[in-house]
Each structure stands twice: as C-alpha cells, then as structure tokens.
Coordinates of C-alpha atoms in Angstrom, one line a residue:
Chain A
M1 CA 30.4 -1.5 20.8
K2 CA 27.0 -3.2 20.9
E3 CA 25.7 -4.0 17.4
M4 CA 22.6 -5.8 16.1
R5 CA 22.6 -7.0 12.5
I6 CA 19.4 -7.5 10.6
L7 CA 18.9 -9.2 7.2
S8 CA 16.0 -8.1 5.0
P9 CA 15.9 -10.5 2.0
T10 CA 13.1 -8.9 0.0
A11 CA 10.6 -6.1 0.0
I12 CA 7.6 -8.4 0.2
L13 CA 7.7 -12.1 0.9
G14 CA 7.3 -13.8 -2.5
Y15 CA 9.0 -11.0 -4.4
G16 CA 12.2 -13.0 -4.4
F17 CA 15.9 -12.2 -4.0
P18 CA 19.2 -13.3 -5.7
M19 CA 20.9 -16.2 -3.9
D20 CA 24.3 -14.3 -4.1
S21 CA 22.9 -11.4 -2.1
F22 CA 21.3 -13.6 0.5
K23 CA 24.6 -15.5 0.9
E24 CA 26.4 -12.2 1.4
G25 CA 23.9 -11.3 4.1
M26 CA 24.4 -14.6 5.9
K27 CA 28.2 -14.1 5.8
R28 CA 27.7 -10.9 7.8
K29 CA 26.3 -13.1 10.7
P30 CA 22.9 -11.5 11.1
H31 CA 21.1 -11.8 14.5
V32 CA 17.7 -12.0 12.8
I33 CA 16.2 -12.5 9.3
A34 CA 12.9 -10.5 9.0
V35 CA 10.4 -9.9 6.2
D36 CA 7.2 -8.0 5.6
A37 CA 4.7 -10.1 3.7
G38 CA 1.9 -7.6 3.1
S39 CA 0.4 -4.2 2.2
T40 CA -2.9 -2.5 1.8
D41 CA -1.7 -1.2 -1.6
P42 CA -3.4 -3.9 -3.7
G43 CA -6.7 -2.6 -2.3
P44 CA -9.6 -4.0 -0.2
Y45 CA -10.2 -7.2 -2.1
Y46 CA -7.6 -9.5 -0.6
L47 CA -8.5 -8.8 3.0
G48 CA -12.1 -9.3 2.2
A49 CA -11.8 -12.5 0.1
G50 CA -9.2 -14.1 2.4
K51 CA -6.7 -14.4 -0.4
S52 CA -3.1 -13.4 -0.9
F53 CA -1.9 -11.0 -3.6
T54 CA 1.4 -12.9 -3.7
D55 CA 1.7 -16.3 -5.3
K56 CA 2.1 -19.5 -3.2
N57 CA 5.1 -20.9 -5.1
S58 CA 6.9 -17.5 -4.9
V59 CA 6.3 -17.3 -1.1
K60 CA 7.4 -20.9 -0.7
R61 CA 10.6 -20.4 -2.7
D62 CA 11.6 -17.5 -0.4
L63 CA 10.8 -19.2 2.9
A64 CA 12.4 -22.5 1.8
I65 CA 15.7 -20.6 1.6
M66 CA 15.2 -18.3 4.7
I67 CA 14.0 -20.8 7.3
P68 CA 16.7 -23.5 6.9
A69 CA 19.5 -20.9 6.7
A70 CA 18.3 -19.2 9.9
I71 CA 17.9 -22.6 11.7
E72 CA 21.5 -23.5 10.7
A73 CA 22.8 -20.1 11.9
G74 CA 20.7 -20.4 15.2
I75 CA 18.8 -17.1 14.6
P76 CA 15.1 -16.3 14.4
V77 CA 13.1 -15.7 11.3
I78 CA 10.2 -13.2 11.7
I79 CA 7.4 -12.8 9.2
G80 CA 4.8 -10.0 9.4
T81 CA 1.5 -9.5 7.7
A82 CA 1.4 -13.1 6.5
G83 CA -0.6 -13.8 3.4
G84 CA -0.6 -10.2 2.3
S85 CA -3.4 -8.9 4.6
G86 CA -2.7 -10.7 7.9
G87 CA -6.3 -12.1 8.5
R88 CA -6.8 -15.6 9.8
P89 CA -7.1 -17.2 6.4
H90 CA -4.0 -15.4 5.3
V91 CA -2.0 -16.6 8.3
D92 CA -3.3 -20.1 7.6
L93 CA -2.2 -20.0 4.0
T94 CA 1.3 -19.2 5.0
L95 CA 1.3 -21.7 7.9
E96 CA 0.5 -24.4 5.3
I97 CA 3.6 -23.3 3.3
V98 CA 5.7 -23.4 6.5
R99 CA 4.4 -26.9 7.3
E100 CA 5.3 -28.1 3.7
I101 CA 8.8 -26.7 4.0
A102 CA 9.4 -28.2 7.5
K103 CA 8.3 -31.7 6.2
E104 CA 10.2 -31.5 2.9
Q105 CA 13.5 -30.4 4.6
T106 CA 12.9 -32.4 7.9
L107 CA 13.4 -29.3 9.9
T108 CA 13.3 -29.0 13.7
F109 CA 12.2 -25.6 15.1
K110 CA 9.6 -23.9 17.4
L111 CA 7.1 -21.9 15.5
A112 CA 5.0 -19.1 17.0
V113 CA 1.8 -18.1 15.2
I114 CA 0.4 -14.7 16.2
Q115 CA -3.1 -13.8 15.1
S116 CA -4.4 -10.3 14.4
E117 CA -8.0 -10.7 13.3
F118 CA -10.6 -9.6 15.8
D119 CA -14.1 -10.9 16.5
K120 CA -16.7 -8.3 15.6
E121 CA -18.1 -8.5 19.2
F122 CA -14.7 -7.5 20.6
V123 CA -14.5 -4.5 18.2
K124 CA -18.1 -3.4 19.1
E125 CA -17.4 -3.7 22.8
N126 CA -14.4 -1.3 22.3
L127 CA -16.6 1.0 20.1
R128 CA -19.1 1.2 23.0
K129 CA -16.3 2.0 25.4
G130 CA -15.3 4.9 23.2
Y131 CA -11.9 3.4 22.5
I132 CA -12.2 3.6 18.7
S133 CA -11.7 6.8 16.7
P134 CA -11.4 7.3 12.9
L135 CA -8.0 7.9 11.4
F136 CA -8.5 11.1 9.3
P137 CA -9.9 11.2 6.6
A138 CA -11.9 8.0 7.4
K139 CA -15.3 8.6 9.0
E140 CA -16.8 7.7 12.3
I141 CA -18.1 4.1 12.4
T142 CA -21.1 2.6 14.1
E143 CA -21.8 -0.9 15.4
D144 CA -23.7 -1.6 12.1
D145 CA -20.5 -0.8 10.1
V146 CA -18.6 -3.2 12.3
E147 CA -21.3 -5.8 11.7
E148 CA -21.1 -5.2 8.0
S149 CA -17.3 -5.8 7.9
V150 CA -16.3 -9.2 6.6
R151 CA -12.9 -9.0 8.3
I152 CA -11.2 -6.6 10.7
V153 CA -7.5 -6.9 11.5
A154 CA -5.2 -4.7 13.8
Q155 CA -1.6 -3.8 13.1
M156 CA 0.6 -5.2 15.9
G157 CA 3.7 -3.4 17.2
E158 CA 6.8 -5.1 18.4
E159 CA 5.3 -6.3 21.8
P160 CA 3.8 -9.6 20.6
F161 CA 7.0 -10.4 18.7
I162 CA 9.1 -9.8 21.8
K163 CA 6.7 -12.1 23.8
A164 CA 7.1 -14.8 21.1
L165 CA 10.9 -14.5 21.2
E166 CA 10.8 -14.8 25.0
G167 CA 8.6 -17.8 24.5
G168 CA 11.5 -19.5 22.6
A169 CA 10.2 -19.1 19.0
D170 CA 12.7 -19.8 16.2
V171 CA 10.2 -18.8 13.5
I172 CA 7.4 -16.2 14.1
L173 CA 4.5 -16.1 11.7
A174 CA 2.3 -13.1 12.4
G175 CA -0.9 -11.6 11.1
R176 CA -1.2 -7.9 10.3
S177 CA 1.9 -6.1 11.6
Y178 CA 3.2 -2.5 11.5
D179 CA 5.8 -3.0 8.8
P180 CA 8.9 -2.0 10.9
S181 CA 8.0 -4.2 13.9
V182 CA 9.4 -7.5 12.5
F183 CA 12.8 -5.8 12.0
S184 CA 12.9 -3.8 15.3
A185 CA 11.4 -6.4 17.7
L186 CA 14.6 -8.3 18.6
A187 CA 16.6 -5.0 18.8
I188 CA 14.1 -3.4 21.2
K189 CA 14.0 -6.6 23.3
E190 CA 17.8 -6.3 23.6
G191 CA 17.6 -2.7 24.7
F192 CA 18.5 -0.8 21.6
D193 CA 17.1 2.7 21.1
K194 CA 13.5 2.4 19.9
G195 CA 13.5 5.4 17.6
L196 CA 16.6 4.1 15.7
A197 CA 15.3 0.5 15.6
I198 CA 12.0 1.5 14.1
H199 CA 13.4 4.0 11.6
L200 CA 15.8 1.2 10.5
G201 CA 12.8 -1.1 10.2
K202 CA 11.0 1.5 8.2
I203 CA 13.8 1.4 5.6
L204 CA 14.5 -2.4 5.8
E205 CA 10.9 -3.3 5.2
C206 CA 11.3 -2.3 1.5
A207 CA 14.7 -4.1 1.3
A208 CA 16.7 -2.8 -1.7
I209 CA 14.1 -0.3 -2.8
A210 CA 16.1 2.2 -0.7
A211 CA 19.2 1.6 -2.8
L212 CA 20.3 2.9 -6.2
P213 CA 19.2 1.3 -8.5
G214 CA 16.2 0.4 -6.4
S215 CA 14.8 -3.1 -6.4
G216 CA 11.9 -4.8 -4.5
S217 CA 13.5 -8.2 -5.1
D218 CA 16.9 -7.9 -3.6
C219 CA 18.4 -7.9 -0.1
M220 CA 19.3 -5.0 2.3
F221 CA 21.4 -5.3 5.5
G222 CA 21.1 -3.2 8.6
Y223 CA 23.6 -2.6 11.4
L224 CA 22.0 -1.1 14.4
R225 CA 24.3 0.5 17.0
E226 CA 23.8 2.5 20.2
D227 CA 24.1 5.8 18.5
G228 CA 22.8 5.2 14.9
F229 CA 22.4 2.6 12.2
V230 CA 24.0 1.7 8.9
L231 CA 22.4 0.4 5.7
E232 CA 24.3 -1.7 3.2
P233 CA 22.8 -3.2 0.0
L234 CA 24.1 -6.8 -0.6
S235 CA 24.4 -6.7 -4.4
P236 CA 27.6 -5.1 -5.8
Q237 CA 25.3 -3.5 -8.5
R238 CA 23.6 -1.3 -5.8
R239 CA 24.6 1.6 -3.6
C240 CA 22.9 3.3 -0.7
T241 CA 23.3 7.0 -1.0
T242 CA 22.2 9.6 1.5
L243 CA 19.6 10.7 -1.1
S244 CA 18.3 7.2 -1.8
V245 CA 17.8 6.5 1.9
A246 CA 16.4 9.9 2.7
A247 CA 14.1 9.7 -0.4
H248 CA 12.9 6.4 0.8
T249 CA 11.8 8.0 4.1
L250 CA 9.3 9.9 2.0
Y251 CA 7.8 6.9 0.4
E252 CA 4.1 6.1 1.1
K253 CA 4.1 8.4 4.1
T254 CA 2.0 11.4 5.0
N255 CA 4.7 13.6 6.5
P256 CA 8.4 12.5 6.4
Y257 CA 9.3 14.1 9.7
I258 CA 6.7 12.3 11.8
L259 CA 6.0 8.6 11.2
P260 CA 3.2 7.4 13.5
G261 CA 2.9 3.7 14.5
P262 CA 1.6 1.6 17.4
G263 CA 2.2 3.4 20.7
G264 CA 3.9 6.4 19.3
A265 CA 5.7 8.0 16.4
I266 CA 9.3 8.3 15.2
N267 CA 10.4 11.9 14.9
L268 CA 13.0 12.6 12.2
H269 CA 13.5 16.3 12.7
E270 CA 17.0 15.7 14.1
S271 CA 17.9 12.8 11.8
S272 CA 21.1 13.0 9.9
F273 CA 22.1 10.9 6.8
N274 CA 25.8 10.4 6.2
Q275 CA 27.7 8.6 3.4
I276 CA 30.3 6.5 5.2
T277 CA 31.5 4.3 2.3
D278 CA 30.8 4.2 -1.4
N279 CA 27.7 2.1 -0.8
M280 CA 26.8 2.5 2.9
V281 CA 24.8 5.2 4.7
E282 CA 24.7 6.0 8.4
V283 CA 21.6 7.5 10.0
K284 CA 21.6 9.1 13.5
G285 CA 19.2 11.2 15.6
S286 CA 15.8 9.6 15.0
K287 CA 13.7 9.5 18.1
F288 CA 10.7 7.6 19.3
V289 CA 8.0 9.7 21.0
P290 CA 5.4 7.6 22.7
T291 CA 1.8 8.7 22.7
E292 CA 0.1 9.1 26.1
E293 CA -2.2 6.1 25.4
Y294 CA -1.4 3.1 23.2
F295 CA -3.3 2.9 20.0
V296 CA -3.3 0.2 17.3
K297 CA -4.6 0.7 13.7
L298 CA -7.7 -1.3 12.6
E299 CA -8.3 -2.2 9.0
G300 CA -11.6 -3.7 7.8
V301 CA -13.5 -4.2 4.6
R302 CA -17.2 -4.7 3.6
R303 CA -18.6 -6.6 0.7
V304 CA -20.1 -4.2 -1.9
G305 CA -21.4 -6.8 -4.4
Y306 CA -20.2 -8.5 -7.5
R307 CA -18.5 -7.1 -10.6
T308 CA -18.7 -7.8 -14.3
I309 CA -16.7 -5.9 -16.9
S310 CA -16.6 -5.6 -20.7
C311 CA -13.6 -4.1 -22.6
A312 CA -14.5 -2.4 -25.9
A313 CA -12.8 0.3 -28.0
A314 CA -13.9 3.1 -30.3
K315 CA -12.1 4.7 -33.3
D316 CA -14.9 6.6 -35.0
P317 CA -14.2 10.3 -34.7
V318 CA -17.9 11.2 -34.6
M319 CA -18.6 8.8 -31.8
I320 CA -15.5 10.0 -29.9
S321 CA -16.6 13.6 -30.2
Q322 CA -19.9 12.7 -28.4
I323 CA -18.6 10.1 -26.0
D324 CA -19.9 11.8 -22.8
K325 CA -23.4 12.2 -24.1
I326 CA -23.5 8.6 -25.4
V327 CA -22.4 7.3 -22.0
E328 CA -25.1 9.2 -20.2
S329 CA -27.8 8.0 -22.7
V330 CA -26.7 4.4 -22.3
K331 CA -26.8 4.7 -18.5
E332 CA -30.3 6.1 -18.7
R333 CA -31.4 3.3 -21.1
V334 CA -30.1 0.6 -18.8
R335 CA -31.7 2.1 -15.7
N336 CA -35.0 2.6 -17.5
N337 CA -35.0 -0.9 -19.0
F338 CA -34.7 -2.8 -15.6
E339 CA -36.5 -0.3 -13.4
H340 CA -39.7 -2.3 -13.4
Y341 CA -38.0 -5.7 -13.7
G342 CA -36.6 -5.2 -10.2
I343 CA -32.9 -4.6 -10.9
K344 CA -32.4 -1.1 -9.5
D345 CA -29.6 -1.3 -7.1
F346 CA -26.5 -1.3 -9.2
F347 CA -23.4 0.7 -10.0
L348 CA -22.6 1.3 -13.7
D349 CA -19.4 3.0 -14.8
F350 CA -17.6 3.6 -18.0
K351 CA -13.8 4.1 -17.7
I352 CA -12.7 5.9 -20.8
Y353 CA -9.0 5.4 -21.6
G354 CA -7.7 8.0 -24.0
K355 CA -9.7 10.6 -22.2
N356 CA -9.8 10.5 -18.4
G357 CA -9.5 6.8 -17.6
V358 CA -6.5 7.1 -15.3
M359 CA -7.4 10.3 -13.5
A360 CA -11.2 10.2 -13.3
M361 CA -10.9 10.7 -9.5
F362 CA -10.0 14.4 -10.3
P363 CA -13.1 15.2 -12.4
N364 CA -12.4 18.8 -13.0
L365 CA -9.0 18.3 -14.7
E366 CA -8.7 19.4 -18.3
Q367 CA -8.9 16.5 -20.7
Q368 CA -7.2 15.7 -24.0
V369 CA -9.0 13.2 -26.1
A370 CA -7.0 10.6 -28.1
H371 CA -7.8 9.4 -31.6
E372 CA -9.0 6.0 -30.2
L373 CA -10.6 5.1 -26.9
M374 CA -10.6 2.0 -24.7
I375 CA -13.9 1.8 -22.8
I376 CA -14.2 -0.5 -19.8
I377 CA -17.8 -1.0 -19.0
E378 CA -18.2 -1.9 -15.3
A379 CA -21.3 -3.2 -13.5
V380 CA -21.4 -3.9 -9.8
A381 CA -24.6 -5.4 -8.4
P382 CA -25.8 -7.4 -5.4
T383 CA -25.4 -10.7 -7.2
Q384 CA -23.1 -11.9 -10.0
D385 CA -26.1 -12.7 -12.1
Q386 CA -27.4 -9.1 -11.9
A387 CA -24.0 -7.7 -12.6
D388 CA -23.8 -9.9 -15.7
T389 CA -27.2 -8.6 -16.8
I390 CA -26.4 -4.9 -16.3
C391 CA -22.9 -5.1 -18.0
G392 CA -24.2 -7.2 -20.9
F393 CA -27.1 -4.9 -21.5
A394 CA -25.0 -1.7 -21.3
R395 CA -22.5 -3.3 -23.8
S396 CA -25.2 -4.2 -26.3
T397 CA -26.9 -0.9 -25.9
M398 CA -23.7 1.0 -26.5
L399 CA -22.8 -1.2 -29.5
H400 CA -25.9 -0.3 -31.4
Y401 CA -26.7 3.2 -29.9
G402 CA -27.8 5.6 -32.6
Y403 CA -26.0 8.8 -31.6
E404 CA -26.4 12.0 -33.5
G405 CA -24.6 12.2 -36.8
R406 CA -23.8 8.5 -36.8
I407 CA -22.7 7.2 -40.2
S408 CA -21.1 3.9 -39.1
T409 CA -24.4 2.1 -38.6
A410 CA -23.0 -1.5 -38.2
G411 CA -21.7 -1.1 -34.7
N412 CA -20.0 1.4 -32.4
L413 CA -17.5 -0.8 -30.6
A414 CA -14.4 -2.9 -31.3
F415 CA -14.2 -5.9 -29.0
P416 CA -10.7 -7.4 -28.5
F417 CA -12.1 -10.5 -26.9
S418 CA -14.9 -13.1 -27.3
P419 CA -16.5 -13.5 -24.9
S420 CA -16.7 -9.8 -24.5
D421 CA -17.8 -9.8 -20.9
C422 CA -15.8 -11.0 -17.9
K423 CA -17.0 -12.0 -14.4
V424 CA -14.7 -10.4 -11.8
G425 CA -16.4 -11.7 -8.7
E426 CA -16.7 -10.2 -5.3
V427 CA -16.1 -6.5 -4.7
F428 CA -15.0 -5.1 -1.3
E429 CA -14.3 -1.6 0.0
F430 CA -12.5 -0.4 3.1
N431 CA -15.0 0.6 5.8
V432 CA -12.8 0.5 8.9
Y433 CA -9.6 2.5 9.1
H434 CA -9.5 3.5 12.7
L435 CA -7.4 3.7 15.8
M436 CA -8.3 1.6 18.8
K437 CA -7.0 2.3 22.3
V438 CA -5.5 -0.8 24.0
D439 CA -4.4 -1.4 27.6
N440 CA -1.9 -4.2 27.0
P441 CA -0.6 -4.5 23.4
A442 CA 1.2 -7.8 24.0
D443 CA -1.9 -9.6 25.2
L444 CA -4.1 -8.4 22.4
F445 CA -2.7 -10.7 19.8
P446 CA -2.9 -14.4 20.8
I447 CA 0.2 -16.6 20.3
D448 CA 0.2 -20.3 19.6
Y449 CA 3.3 -22.4 19.5
I450 CA 3.9 -25.4 17.2
Q451 CA 7.0 -27.6 17.7
F452 CA 8.4 -29.2 14.6
T453 CA 10.7 -32.1 15.1
K454 CA 12.4 -33.5 12.0
G455 CA 9.6 -32.1 9.9
C456 CA 6.6 -33.3 12.0
Chain B
M1 CA 13.4 32.7 -14.6
E2 CA 10.9 30.1 -15.5
Y3 CA 11.7 26.4 -15.2
N4 CA 9.9 23.3 -16.2
L5 CA 9.6 21.2 -13.1
I6 CA 10.4 18.1 -15.2
D7 CA 13.8 19.6 -16.0
I8 CA 14.9 20.4 -12.4
A9 CA 13.4 17.3 -10.6
S10 CA 14.9 13.9 -10.6
V11 CA 11.7 12.2 -9.2
I12 CA 8.1 13.1 -9.6
R13 CA 5.7 10.4 -8.3
S14 CA 2.4 9.7 -6.6
K15 CA 1.3 6.8 -4.4
N16 CA -1.2 5.9 -1.8
S17 CA -0.3 6.7 1.8
G18 CA -2.8 4.2 3.2
P19 CA -6.2 3.7 1.5
Y20 CA -7.5 7.2 2.3
E21 CA -4.6 9.5 1.3
L22 CA -2.7 10.2 -1.9
T23 CA 0.8 11.5 -1.6
F24 CA 3.1 13.3 -4.1
D25 CA 6.9 13.5 -4.0
I26 CA 9.0 15.9 -5.9
I27 CA 12.7 15.4 -5.5
F28 CA 15.0 18.1 -6.9
K29 CA 18.2 17.3 -8.9
D30 CA 20.3 19.8 -7.0
I31 CA 20.3 21.4 -3.6
D32 CA 20.6 25.0 -4.9
M33 CA 17.4 24.8 -7.0
Y34 CA 15.7 23.0 -4.0
K35 CA 16.7 25.8 -1.7
R36 CA 15.5 28.5 -4.1
A37 CA 12.2 26.7 -4.5
K38 CA 11.9 26.3 -0.7
E39 CA 12.7 29.9 0.0
A40 CA 10.2 31.1 -2.5
R41 CA 7.6 28.5 -1.5
A42 CA 7.4 28.0 -5.2
I43 CA 5.4 24.8 -4.7
N44 CA 2.5 25.7 -2.3
G45 CA -1.0 24.6 -1.4
K46 CA -2.8 27.1 -3.5
M47 CA -0.9 26.3 -6.6
F48 CA -1.3 22.5 -6.0
A49 CA -5.0 22.8 -5.4
A50 CA -5.4 24.8 -8.6
L51 CA -3.3 22.3 -10.6
Y52 CA -5.5 19.3 -9.5
E53 CA -8.7 21.4 -9.3
I54 CA -9.3 20.4 -5.7
D55 CA -10.2 22.3 -2.6
E56 CA -7.2 23.6 -0.8
N57 CA -8.6 22.2 2.5
D58 CA -8.1 18.7 1.0
I59 CA -4.4 19.1 1.3
I60 CA -3.3 17.4 4.5
S61 CA 0.3 18.4 4.5
L62 CA 2.9 20.1 2.3
V63 CA 6.4 19.7 3.6
Y64 CA 9.8 20.7 2.3
F65 CA 12.1 17.8 3.4
D66 CA 15.7 18.9 3.3
P67 CA 17.4 15.5 3.7
A68 CA 16.0 14.4 0.4
K69 CA 15.8 17.8 -1.4
A70 CA 12.1 17.0 -1.7
V71 CA 8.7 18.5 -1.5
K72 CA 6.0 16.2 -0.3
I73 CA 2.3 16.9 -0.7
T74 CA -0.4 14.7 0.8
I75 CA -4.0 15.1 0.0
V76 CA -7.3 13.4 0.9
R77 CA -7.8 10.7 -1.7
P78 CA -10.9 11.7 -3.7
I79 CA -12.2 8.2 -3.1
P80 CA -10.7 5.5 -0.8
S81 CA -8.5 3.0 -2.6
G82 CA -10.5 0.4 -4.4
A83 CA -13.9 2.1 -3.8
L84 CA -16.5 2.1 -6.6
G85 CA -15.2 4.4 -9.3
E86 CA -11.6 3.6 -8.7
T87 CA -9.1 3.9 -11.6
D88 CA -5.8 3.7 -9.9
V89 CA -5.8 1.3 -6.9
Y90 CA -2.1 2.0 -5.9
G91 CA -2.4 5.7 -6.8
A92 CA 0.8 5.4 -8.7
Q93 CA -0.2 7.3 -11.9
Q94 CA -1.7 10.5 -10.5
H95 CA 1.4 12.6 -10.9
A96 CA 1.1 13.5 -14.6
P97 CA -0.2 17.1 -14.1
L98 CA 3.0 17.9 -12.1
M99 CA 5.1 17.0 -15.1
K100 CA 3.7 20.0 -16.9
M101 CA 4.2 22.4 -14.0
K102 CA 6.4 25.4 -14.4
L103 CA 8.2 27.2 -11.5
T104 CA 9.4 30.8 -11.5
L105 CA 12.6 31.0 -9.5

C-alpha cells in the first residue's frame, strides 16, 4: 500500500524539540520534514515591524539539526511562514540563518525561496478589479487602506511548494503559508487525497500539541495512506488519543466541521477517529471541497503610532473605591492640559488589573474588585515624544490627584520601577484581512533558487 | 439536576481564531453528559450572549462536535487582536465566565 511519512519536529520553528524524539522520527524514514514557523497570534506588531517573535538562536538550533539530517536522508525540508509573519524581511532573517548553517556545516543543497509579500500597487489593481472581499468580520477596504498598510502578505497553498519541489529544491523557505501546506505539498504532488493530506497537515502543524500530554516543543509523525492517516507522537511520554486528536481539530478554528483554506475547505462531517494502538490514532473520511474560484487570504497591518506605558499600583481602599471616577478625571485633565499646546491626537488608556484588566473587551461584565490594583497607563500618539509626554503627564496627575475623601495625601500610586515610564515603540493594527481571487496560485508567489556547494 | 460546568468539563478554553474572531471550546469529561447537554441544547447562543453581555448576533457559530465531546462557540472579537484597547492579544484568558456557568440537565 502507498504510504507517505511526514515528520513534524516542532509546533513553531524555534520552539525546539528533544533530540531523542527527532531521532525516532528519522528512524521511521520520513519522506519530508516540514515545519510551520509563524502565526498571527502574537498580534500585528511583528508583521508591521518586520521582526520575528521567535528568537534567532532558537530558530538556528532547530534548523541546524533538521537541514543536515534531511540532506543526509535525501529528503526535502519545507519551512512555511518564515520569520513568524512571512513578509520579505522575515524571509530574509531566516535566509540569513540558513546561510550561516550551510557555511558552518559545509552543506551542499538547492534552496528555493518563495516570497509572499505583495506590492501595494498589485493589491490596488486587484481591488479595482473587484477581486478582493473582506473576510467576515473584517470590513471592506479602499485603496487608501491599502496605501496605509505597511506590509501585506498572502497565505500560499501547496501549489508554490509543489512547483519548488519540481524545480529540484532540497530545502524550501517560504513566506506566509497556510499552515497545513508545508506538510501536505509533497503528498498532494505524489497524488495522495487532498482532504486527508490537508487534515493531516492541520494536525501536524502543531506537532505534539495534539498528543497527551500536549507539547509545542516535541515531535509528531504522520503516516498518510490512500484511505486515511495515522498520527504517532515520538516521545514515549506521550500518546495520541481519539480525544486529543479530535480536540485539536477544534483548536483556533471557527467551525470544526469546515476548515477553509486556499482554493477550498476540508469537510470533516464524515471524519472518523480510531484508536489503533495505545499511542496511535487513525483518521479517515476527511474530504477536500474546492471553491468555484481560487482565493488566497491577505493579511496587512497599518502603523497607528508610538506607545509609552507606566506601571503603577494602588492599595488605598478609598482610592480603589473611586477608581473609575479618578481615571475619568485624569483623562480629562490630560486632554485639557495639552489642548492648546497642540497635542490632541492621542489614545490614553488605563488597564486596571484587579478589576477588569483582562476582560475589558467585554465592558458590560460584572466586576469584582480586589484589595489592590495594578494600573497600566498607556499612551499612544503620532510620535514617541508625544506618547512620552501624555503618559508621563497622566502618571504625575494620577499620583497627586486629590480625589474625594482622600486622606493619604503623599501620593496615590506605588511604582515598582524607576524609571516609571517605558517606551514601547511602534504600534500597529490589522487593517487588511481579506480574500483575493487569483487565477494561477502557483505563479502568484515568486520562487528564487540558490545553490549551496560545500557551504558556499 | 444542576451541574457546575467546571465539574463536568475537562477543558474550558478561549483563543483567537484569526485576529477578528474569538473562539471558546468546552470539552466534556464523558460522552453521556455531552449527549445530554447536546440534546437539551443546554449551551446555546442566548445563554452565551447573556453570560458575556454581548449581542446574540455577534455569535458566528455554536457547534456541538461529537468526535471531541465538545461545544465550540465562535464570536466576533469585540476588537481585532492588538487594536488599541487590547488586553489579551492571544485571547487565551477570556474563558473565565464559563467556569462559573451552571447547566441544568
């Protein structure tokens, strides 16, 4: 029977894996090693700033094991969403790491680099053609929104990876990718069922998170066959159970039965999960249903300004009992103080931990107030200088604010740090989260090849 | 009979599903209790909206998922992840009200 074996070393490149698990994986003679290197979970900053949320040394440690092992075994390594967000600077950061490893270990291999960042003009052109629609609950965008974006990437499906494999790539380093694509590309190229391949990829992209006990820094192994697939954790401490695998299918998804991606969705209505050994689970019945037209998902962010924060605490019960009123008065004083000075366009927020700090996005929830509060004063303004001004002034105003019934007249706040204020830097927010219709998904993402011979 | 959800669930969690959605998973400990909850639609949109004090129209989906003995509720994120006013970028600590929920089965 035909079988494709896939090794997923870790949930996110840089999260690491035990060497013993990796060796167990290599013993099972995988046809490909694949890893997802990114996520939108850490928020809009990283895509905007062109930085990675994973650490360079941690990423290098993982790749320095995976790449030589794959070259020795004669199998490809596929890396998706390089640098955490998959923009051009993120791909470049990871490319630099690959170059260092190639040189240090004098490796010979052909590298394919696939980019996923689009020029704004290209996006605007597609917007004019009516090819771009919002992904609910995001809103419609205009050409101005596109212009305001600092970076826009698109999630690639398996097509560019297949093209790079056909181009003879030993290692593929790709920009923003639909997470399962790196795991499913080789299998789809070899004619395996697309629904099963993508569903397997959906689970492998989080590596051992789908096992019990779960871990984001341990390996998972997938066996894809013609009529189903099997998952096996590679540490003897972990088991896959029908529940751990099915529960993982829920994770970070909108609806567990229909999982949309580039070009279509996988449908799990007829999926079955069976325990075949103590630690292995078999899944059958997942189907790929293509959409009539092919869409890719766009992600873009705009710069909002610069942030400064100050952390301060309160213990005084009289102050705590009046905290909402005090916050409003301080906000008003800050606004009034700088109105004529010319600093008017700013965001000032007080996150009150011990009250509603964690769940302030649900403002109507009932609140219990603790006996002490941590207050994070946050100012966002068009320049760092203005953010410093607003945060600093709000902090000093609150420190000495004469609220009603005040008897602790020396100061209202306990600062854990000196200096009390901290520059956080640029602030971004998502402003593009849209679908774009494409005619040829393989050609949308340009591929460059780099041949390394004994490290050079 | 009235049950505390925390006693009959093995997992209660929240997380972003992309930057514009927040999703809640409740995985039951045993299949019978799950089936009873499913049959009675004990967890439903009206009740969830009341618990979080949100508009019921902001619930994108509420699905009983048999393979995992789970109920999954996905809502419009009150603000997109990381927007001004954010307090939980990953959305991983928005589940607490569910831990106080009671079900009559």
